[in-house]
Every structure is written in C-alpha cells, then in structure tokens.
Amino acid sequence: MKVILHVDMDSFFSAVEVRERPMLKGLPVVVGMGIEEDKEKKRGVVSTCSYEARKYGIHSGMAISEAYKLCSDANFLPVNRALYEKVSEEIMSFLRKYADKFEQMSIDEAFLDVSTKIRSWQEAKEYAMMIKREIKKKEGLSCSVGVAPNKTIAKMASDFVKPDGLTVVEEEKLTDFLSNLDVKKIPGVGAKTERVLKGLKIEKIGQLASYDVQKLVEKFGKRGYKLHMIAKGIDESEVEERGERKSLSREMTLEEDTRDNNTLIETINELAKDVYEALKEESLIFRTISVKVKLEDFSICTKAKTLKNFCSDLSTINNITKKLMRCFNEDKRIRLLGIKLSNLKKIDKKQKTF
Ligand code: TTP
Ligand code: MG
C-alpha cells in the first residue's frame, strides 16, 4: 500500500516566537513585516498569527492596521526569518529520517512517503502520532498531519483538523472524505477558480467528481482534467526530494549566424523573459547574471555580473544582459546566445510577504 504523510507546522512563525517568549503562551500574537519601523502599525502585512489571534478574524496577508483594529491588545512582533529558517531546518532534517522519500514543500511543510515502513492504516496512524510527539518533544512545537494514499489528499487531510490535528484518510474512505468538502479545499483552487466552478453550480468536491470532464476541459484546459482527477481522489505524483538548483539558463541557436543588432536584441529579450518565467516558477531569486555567446567558429565567450543584492525582476535581467552584450565586440557573427542566472536562493512560494 502507498502511504503519504503531509506535515504542516501550526501557526509556524508565531509558534516559534511564543516558544522563545513563554509569557505569550495563550495570547493573541501577530507576526508581520514592517512592524518595527512603524509604531502606529499603519503599514505592513500579517505573515501569520497565533490561533488566539485568529479568533478575532486576523489572518495571513491582512494589513497590520486592520489586524490592529480587530485586536489592539494583540502582541505585534516583527518577522525574525533567520530564526524560523533555523528551526525549519532542524524539523526538516528530523522528518527526513522517518521517510523513504522526502519532499519539503515550504518553510513549514513536507511530504513523507512512508510506504515501506507501514502495513496498515492503523500503523500509519501510530507512525504519524509518534512523529507529532517527537516534534513536540524536540522543538516544543505542534503540527498537523494528514495521512493518505496520495500527496494531494494527504495535504487536504493535514488541513482538515488544525491545530495539533491528525487525519487519516484510508483508501476505502477517500470518496466519503472528499465528497462534502468545498472545492476551495483543493490545493491551488483560489477565489477565481472557485467563482468559475460556482458558475457551473459546482461547490462541493463530490459535485466536481461527477461533473462531465469534457466540459471541465473546455472551461479550464488541461487543468480541468487534473481538477477532475483530484476530485476523484486520484493523484499519481511521487514524493520527490528537491535537489538544490545551482543555476537556471536558457539558450537559443539563431536561425542563421548574424551580427544584426535587432535580431540579437530580440533573441536576448526572449531569453530574458523565458529565464525570468522559470525563476518565478521555481520561486528563486538570483545575484549573478551571465551572457554566453557562441560565435560562427564555435568559440564560446561569457560575460557575467554579480549584483550586490538578490534580485528577481525582469527589468534587471533585461538591463544587465544588454550591458553584457555590449562587451562582445568581436567581428565574427554570432551563432548562439544564452542567459544564465546563478547564485540562486529559494523564496517561500506561499509566502506573500517577506
Ligand atoms: P502556513 O502553514 O500557511 O501558516 P501557519 O503555519 O502560520 O498556520 P497554519 O497553522 O494554518 O498552518 O504558512 C507557514 C508560514 O509561512 C507562516 O507561519 C508564515 C509564513 N507565511 C507568510 O509569511 N505569509 C503568508 O501569506 C503565509 C500564508 C504564510
Ligand atoms: Mg503551517
């Protein structure tokens, strides 16, 4: 049998802050950007908050000023990212030991494929309980765990009971679990998709599962098919360890060797756009840009620039590649152009604020 665990820490940033300051235990705590610079709490955004603060309606992504209106007595703390990253690393390396295959999804969540270690759903439940206990003992933090036959259902299961939850969805109970959940519980279904589905009179996952798949494909393209599969509880994706990427590059061989400036600029613009899209897709930021040129005689030259700060915007990629291009003042015609971004760093995908 296939058994996947999804572990997600509870109110992660604020739980770490509370652990460091036990006096805050049981109180509303809001962690957010821009708090230290702005005593009036007018600017900045909530990164997360304790469950006590959530009772007042405060949530991630909300303006600090709004959170302040909802609960002015809450403890407002600045983001101490280095600390959360250190705690996250400890948790992840601990979790990795308990998995056949391990995949970290963000600063506070991971998938564990534990299939070879488990022979029944009861055993799977006990295994998850042991992991929860160990994290509590080692880190003093609580998490919620979903156990299921695949990744997507495991993720939905960890969200089902929170905080300190444990939800096991056995293979045979998949349909029961899914059918009455709102479609927005499917990972990746945001307000926009939810609205479109509502327009089709689809509100529950059960309705999505029995909807004509062709009509979903007409509306959403390939994604319609994927949504339908997930609604039926099917997800074949594997838990995969993500190796750290060292660089991201795109190259293009020109239709013919040329020195024509317009063609070169057009190509470099296209490459910049491609590499930028890939950077965004993988939630990376960069410090170094290189431009590679292969000449008509197949000789290769590269020029690179390393920036002072990490960067992720298209205009910087465009400006610097153009400047680097000017350094190639050979007479020979150009056969191939390439852009490489390196010195990469991962940012948190679900994080809207830094
Ligand atoms: P989440 O796991 O989404 O939230 P959480 O752990 O705070 O709460 P929950 O108990 O519901 O899991 O995100 C993990 C951390 O990522 C969170 O503690 C703070 C950060 N984060 C942001 O900085 N901005 C955001 O918009 C979100 C959603 C999270
Ligand atoms: Mg979390």
XYZ file of C-alpha atoms and ligand atoms in Angstrom:
384
model
C 0.000 0.000 0.000
C 1.047 3.585 -0.638
C 1.114 5.811 2.444
C 1.928 9.501 2.267
C 2.172 11.867 5.237
C 1.839 15.624 4.936
C 3.202 17.515 7.935
C 2.375 21.220 8.369
C 3.505 23.194 11.411
C 0.793 25.134 13.265
C 0.914 28.953 13.046
C 4.613 28.456 12.410
C 6.246 31.911 12.757
C 4.130 32.880 15.753
C 4.511 29.445 17.405
C 8.309 29.883 17.256
C 8.002 33.374 18.752
C 5.790 32.061 21.555
C 8.283 29.278 22.244
C 11.012 31.929 22.647
C 8.781 34.051 24.906
C 6.698 31.682 27.068
C 4.874 34.678 28.559
C 2.975 34.959 25.273
C 1.502 31.475 25.540
C -2.268 31.519 25.101
C -2.294 35.147 23.951
C -3.073 36.691 20.562
C 0.250 37.093 18.741
C 0.642 38.659 15.306
C 3.890 38.340 13.337
C 4.308 40.686 10.418
C 6.551 42.755 8.233
C 7.024 46.447 8.805
C 6.076 46.304 12.478
C 9.391 47.538 13.889
C 9.584 50.575 11.605
C 6.042 51.644 12.162
C 4.911 52.020 15.708
C 1.470 53.118 14.582
C 1.069 49.808 12.824
C -0.309 51.518 9.751
C 1.902 49.765 7.275
C 2.952 46.194 6.840
C 1.238 42.881 6.362
C 0.463 39.979 8.687
C 2.728 36.979 7.958
C 0.837 34.789 10.370
C -0.764 34.890 13.810
C -1.496 32.590 16.721
C -4.802 30.709 16.845
C -5.868 33.022 19.697
C -5.453 35.984 17.304
C -7.363 34.129 14.565
C -10.447 34.175 16.817
C -10.562 37.930 16.194
C -10.595 37.391 12.441
C -6.899 38.152 11.905
C -5.175 36.132 9.148
C -2.087 35.956 6.908
C -1.939 38.618 4.224
C -4.100 41.109 6.131
C -2.844 44.681 6.647
C -1.348 45.171 10.109
C -3.559 48.240 10.537
C -6.643 46.084 10.026
C -5.344 43.445 12.453
C -4.747 46.233 14.951
C -8.351 47.373 14.613
C -9.596 43.827 15.204
C -7.451 43.314 18.309
C -5.338 46.210 19.544
C -4.252 44.153 22.578
C -2.538 41.542 20.436
C 1.246 41.269 20.656
C 2.694 42.544 17.378
C 6.121 41.119 16.585
C 8.486 41.651 13.658
C 9.494 38.769 11.404
C 12.687 37.031 12.556
C 13.174 34.944 9.453
C 16.659 33.665 10.288
C 15.290 32.071 13.440
C 12.347 30.382 11.658
C 14.687 29.090 8.975
C 16.954 27.537 11.582
C 14.009 25.850 13.314
C 12.652 24.731 9.952
C 15.978 23.132 9.029
C 16.011 21.184 12.282
C 12.452 19.962 11.762
C 13.066 19.001 8.140
C 16.230 17.052 8.838
C 14.414 15.263 11.637
C 11.424 14.409 9.414
C 13.653 13.262 6.550
C 14.927 10.409 8.727
C 11.440 8.957 9.036
C 10.685 8.808 5.301
C 11.567 6.528 2.390
C 11.181 9.578 0.204
C 11.003 13.154 1.454
C 9.905 16.406 -0.157
C 9.999 19.779 1.574
C 7.230 21.999 0.226
C 7.809 25.248 2.105
C 9.389 26.553 5.283
C 6.909 24.645 7.450
C 5.521 21.713 5.445
C 6.743 18.489 3.915
C 5.595 15.223 2.355
C 6.888 11.882 3.600
C 6.405 8.688 1.622
C 6.481 6.004 4.321
C 5.049 3.129 2.257
C 7.756 0.540 3.016
C 7.520 1.148 6.751
C 3.782 0.665 7.075
C 1.456 -2.332 6.668
C -1.927 -0.964 7.743
C -3.747 2.361 8.205
C -3.666 1.745 11.952
C 0.122 1.501 11.796
C 0.217 4.637 9.664
C -1.772 6.489 12.310
C 0.563 5.355 15.085
C 3.581 6.347 12.998
C 2.140 9.845 12.491
C 1.375 10.135 16.210
C 4.962 9.211 17.020
C 6.248 11.914 14.645
C 3.971 14.512 16.214
C 5.137 13.514 19.682
C 8.807 13.697 18.704
C 8.492 17.161 17.141
C 6.711 18.366 20.257
C 9.438 16.919 22.471
C 12.390 18.129 20.399
C 11.125 21.518 19.259
C 8.261 22.335 21.615
C 6.042 22.951 18.585
C 2.816 21.393 17.376
C 1.974 20.351 13.861
C -0.942 18.894 11.945
C -0.535 15.724 9.934
C -2.539 14.242 7.086
C -2.141 10.575 6.176
C -3.491 9.345 2.841
C -2.790 7.189 -0.220
C -1.501 10.214 -2.197
C 0.040 13.667 -1.829
C -2.939 15.876 -2.599
C -5.283 14.042 -0.240
C -2.575 13.995 2.457
C -2.271 17.774 2.148
C -6.019 18.254 2.347
C -6.097 15.901 5.335
C -3.461 17.873 7.275
C -5.613 20.970 6.790
C -8.789 19.154 7.892
C -8.084 19.377 11.637
C -5.832 22.180 12.791
C -4.030 22.967 15.084
C -2.477 19.776 16.507
C -4.572 17.614 14.174
C -4.153 14.127 12.801
C -6.407 12.987 9.977
C -6.097 9.599 8.334
C -7.918 9.083 5.044
C -7.875 5.402 4.218
C -8.053 4.325 0.598
C -11.599 2.985 1.045
C -12.803 6.214 2.684
C -11.420 8.623 0.078
C -14.786 9.348 -1.551
C -16.504 9.939 1.788
C -13.749 12.332 2.851
C -13.799 14.360 -0.345
C -17.443 14.488 -1.355
C -18.659 17.080 1.151
C -15.603 19.340 1.168
C -15.786 22.728 -0.563
C -13.886 22.899 -3.843
C -11.625 25.609 -2.400
C -10.085 22.963 -0.151
C -8.299 21.552 -3.200
C -4.717 22.880 -3.145
C -4.331 25.502 -5.857
C -8.029 26.351 -6.104
C -8.229 30.028 -5.210
C -11.053 32.526 -5.224
C -11.022 32.849 -9.025
C -11.340 29.124 -9.806
C -13.901 28.798 -7.042
C -16.021 31.503 -8.708
C -15.848 29.823 -12.104
C -16.799 26.465 -10.565
C -19.668 28.112 -8.721
C -20.850 29.413 -12.091
C -21.090 25.761 -13.167
C -23.019 25.037 -9.960
C -20.089 23.094 -8.550
C -19.499 23.874 -4.872
C -18.531 20.553 -3.328
C -15.744 18.229 -4.424
C -18.298 15.435 -4.884
C -20.103 17.553 -7.499
C -16.805 18.198 -9.257
C -16.057 14.464 -9.333
C -19.332 13.634 -11.054
C -19.207 16.563 -13.492
C -18.612 15.917 -17.196
C -14.835 16.019 -17.570
C -15.050 17.265 -21.189
C -16.917 20.372 -20.031
C -14.268 20.995 -17.371
C -11.544 20.734 -20.013
C -13.441 23.214 -22.215
C -13.518 25.655 -19.308
C -10.072 25.159 -17.750
C -7.977 23.407 -20.395
C -5.630 20.677 -19.147
C -6.193 21.836 -15.600
C -9.856 20.812 -15.820
C -8.733 17.245 -16.254
C -6.387 17.465 -13.273
C -9.090 19.003 -11.073
C -11.444 16.184 -12.020
C -8.840 13.545 -11.159
C -8.154 15.112 -7.774
C -11.885 15.340 -7.056
C -11.993 11.596 -7.660
C -9.105 11.197 -5.215
C -6.547 10.340 -7.874
C -3.060 11.831 -7.770
C -0.155 9.819 -9.121
C 2.597 12.328 -8.385
C 5.546 10.965 -6.446
C 7.173 12.387 -3.350
C 10.451 13.729 -4.726
C 13.468 15.109 -2.953
C 14.229 18.502 -4.444
C 17.869 18.905 -5.188
C 19.062 22.440 -4.781
C 19.352 24.196 -8.094
C 22.694 25.908 -8.748
C 21.755 27.826 -11.870
C 18.985 28.470 -14.349
C 19.761 29.026 -18.004
C 18.184 29.394 -21.414
C 19.986 29.328 -24.769
C 18.942 29.722 -28.362
C 20.701 28.879 -31.586
C 19.883 31.575 -34.127
C 18.319 30.654 -37.420
C 21.475 31.854 -39.134
C 24.750 33.284 -37.865
C 24.340 37.020 -37.597
C 25.584 40.355 -36.264
C 22.258 42.029 -36.886
C 21.537 44.047 -33.787
C 17.744 43.809 -33.981
C 17.825 40.025 -34.204
C 20.252 39.805 -31.304
C 18.225 42.151 -29.105
C 15.006 40.341 -29.935
C 16.573 36.993 -29.056
C 18.101 38.211 -25.821
C 14.728 39.726 -24.815
C 13.006 36.436 -25.428
C 15.633 34.525 -23.448
C 15.371 37.033 -20.596
C 11.616 36.513 -20.488
C 11.980 32.719 -20.509
C 14.569 32.605 -17.776
C 12.531 35.071 -15.715
C 9.404 32.883 -16.022
C 11.399 29.836 -14.902
C 12.810 31.800 -11.959
C 9.314 32.766 -10.846
C 8.017 29.255 -11.389
C 10.681 27.859 -9.061
C 10.366 30.720 -6.535
C 14.025 31.671 -6.843
C 15.954 34.913 -6.622
C 19.435 35.484 -8.079
C 22.595 37.539 -7.732
C 24.611 36.638 -10.819
C 23.717 37.000 -14.488
C 25.890 35.668 -17.299
C 25.531 36.038 -21.023
C 27.015 33.374 -23.269
C 27.829 33.862 -26.902
C 28.867 31.139 -29.347
C 30.482 32.573 -32.434
C 30.376 31.308 -36.013
C 33.664 29.436 -35.458
C 32.078 27.695 -32.429
C 34.281 29.568 -29.950
C 32.451 30.489 -26.754
C 32.712 33.670 -24.688
C 30.863 34.508 -21.499
C 30.497 37.718 -19.513
C 28.998 37.846 -16.032
C 27.909 40.353 -13.437
C 27.238 39.730 -9.760
C 24.861 42.164 -8.066
C 25.180 43.442 -4.517
C 21.728 42.204 -3.566
C 19.477 39.337 -4.541
C 17.090 40.238 -7.261
C 14.124 38.728 -9.113
C 12.788 41.252 -11.618
C 12.681 41.139 -15.372
C 13.878 44.713 -15.903
C 17.182 43.978 -14.100
C 17.683 40.859 -16.225
C 16.958 42.917 -19.342
C 19.230 45.827 -18.435
C 22.196 43.762 -17.381
C 22.081 41.313 -20.270
C 22.046 44.266 -22.701
C 25.056 45.807 -20.947
C 26.903 42.489 -21.016
C 26.065 42.067 -24.696
C 27.895 45.296 -25.453
C 31.108 43.731 -24.108
C 31.237 41.319 -27.040
C 32.807 43.453 -29.723
C 34.114 40.729 -31.953
C 33.733 40.977 -35.698
C 32.609 37.422 -36.027
C 28.977 36.529 -36.472
C 27.012 35.047 -33.566
C 25.639 31.517 -33.717
C 24.052 31.093 -30.288
C 23.005 33.281 -27.359
C 22.366 32.242 -23.779
C 21.494 33.728 -20.390
C 22.332 32.074 -17.093
C 21.202 33.124 -13.621
C 23.245 31.765 -10.726
C 23.892 32.413 -7.024
C 20.295 31.389 -6.506
C 18.207 31.412 -3.359
C 14.793 29.920 -2.722
C 11.895 32.042 -1.529
C 8.789 30.648 0.064
C 6.147 30.086 -2.610
C 3.099 30.527 -0.450
C 4.617 33.493 1.251
C 3.106 36.711 0.011
C 5.132 38.930 2.317
C 8.862 38.971 3.052
P 1.167 28.390 6.737
O 1.488 26.964 7.017
O 0.227 28.693 5.617
O 0.518 29.074 8.002
P 0.864 28.841 9.510
O 1.846 27.757 9.736
O 1.220 30.163 10.117
O -0.561 28.455 10.103
P -1.326 27.078 9.979
O -1.475 26.574 11.369
O -2.630 27.444 9.354
O -0.503 26.172 9.126
O 2.488 29.213 6.464
C 3.713 28.929 7.142
C 4.445 30.199 7.459
O 4.692 30.928 6.249
C 3.670 31.122 8.363
O 3.868 30.827 9.737
C 4.202 32.475 7.968
C 4.605 32.331 6.522
N 3.609 32.994 5.650
C 3.817 34.327 5.289
O 4.835 34.928 5.647
N 2.884 34.955 4.522
C 1.724 34.336 4.113
O 0.886 34.943 3.419
C 1.511 32.952 4.506
C 0.246 32.224 4.108
C 2.465 32.340 5.283
Mg 1.628 25.875 8.784
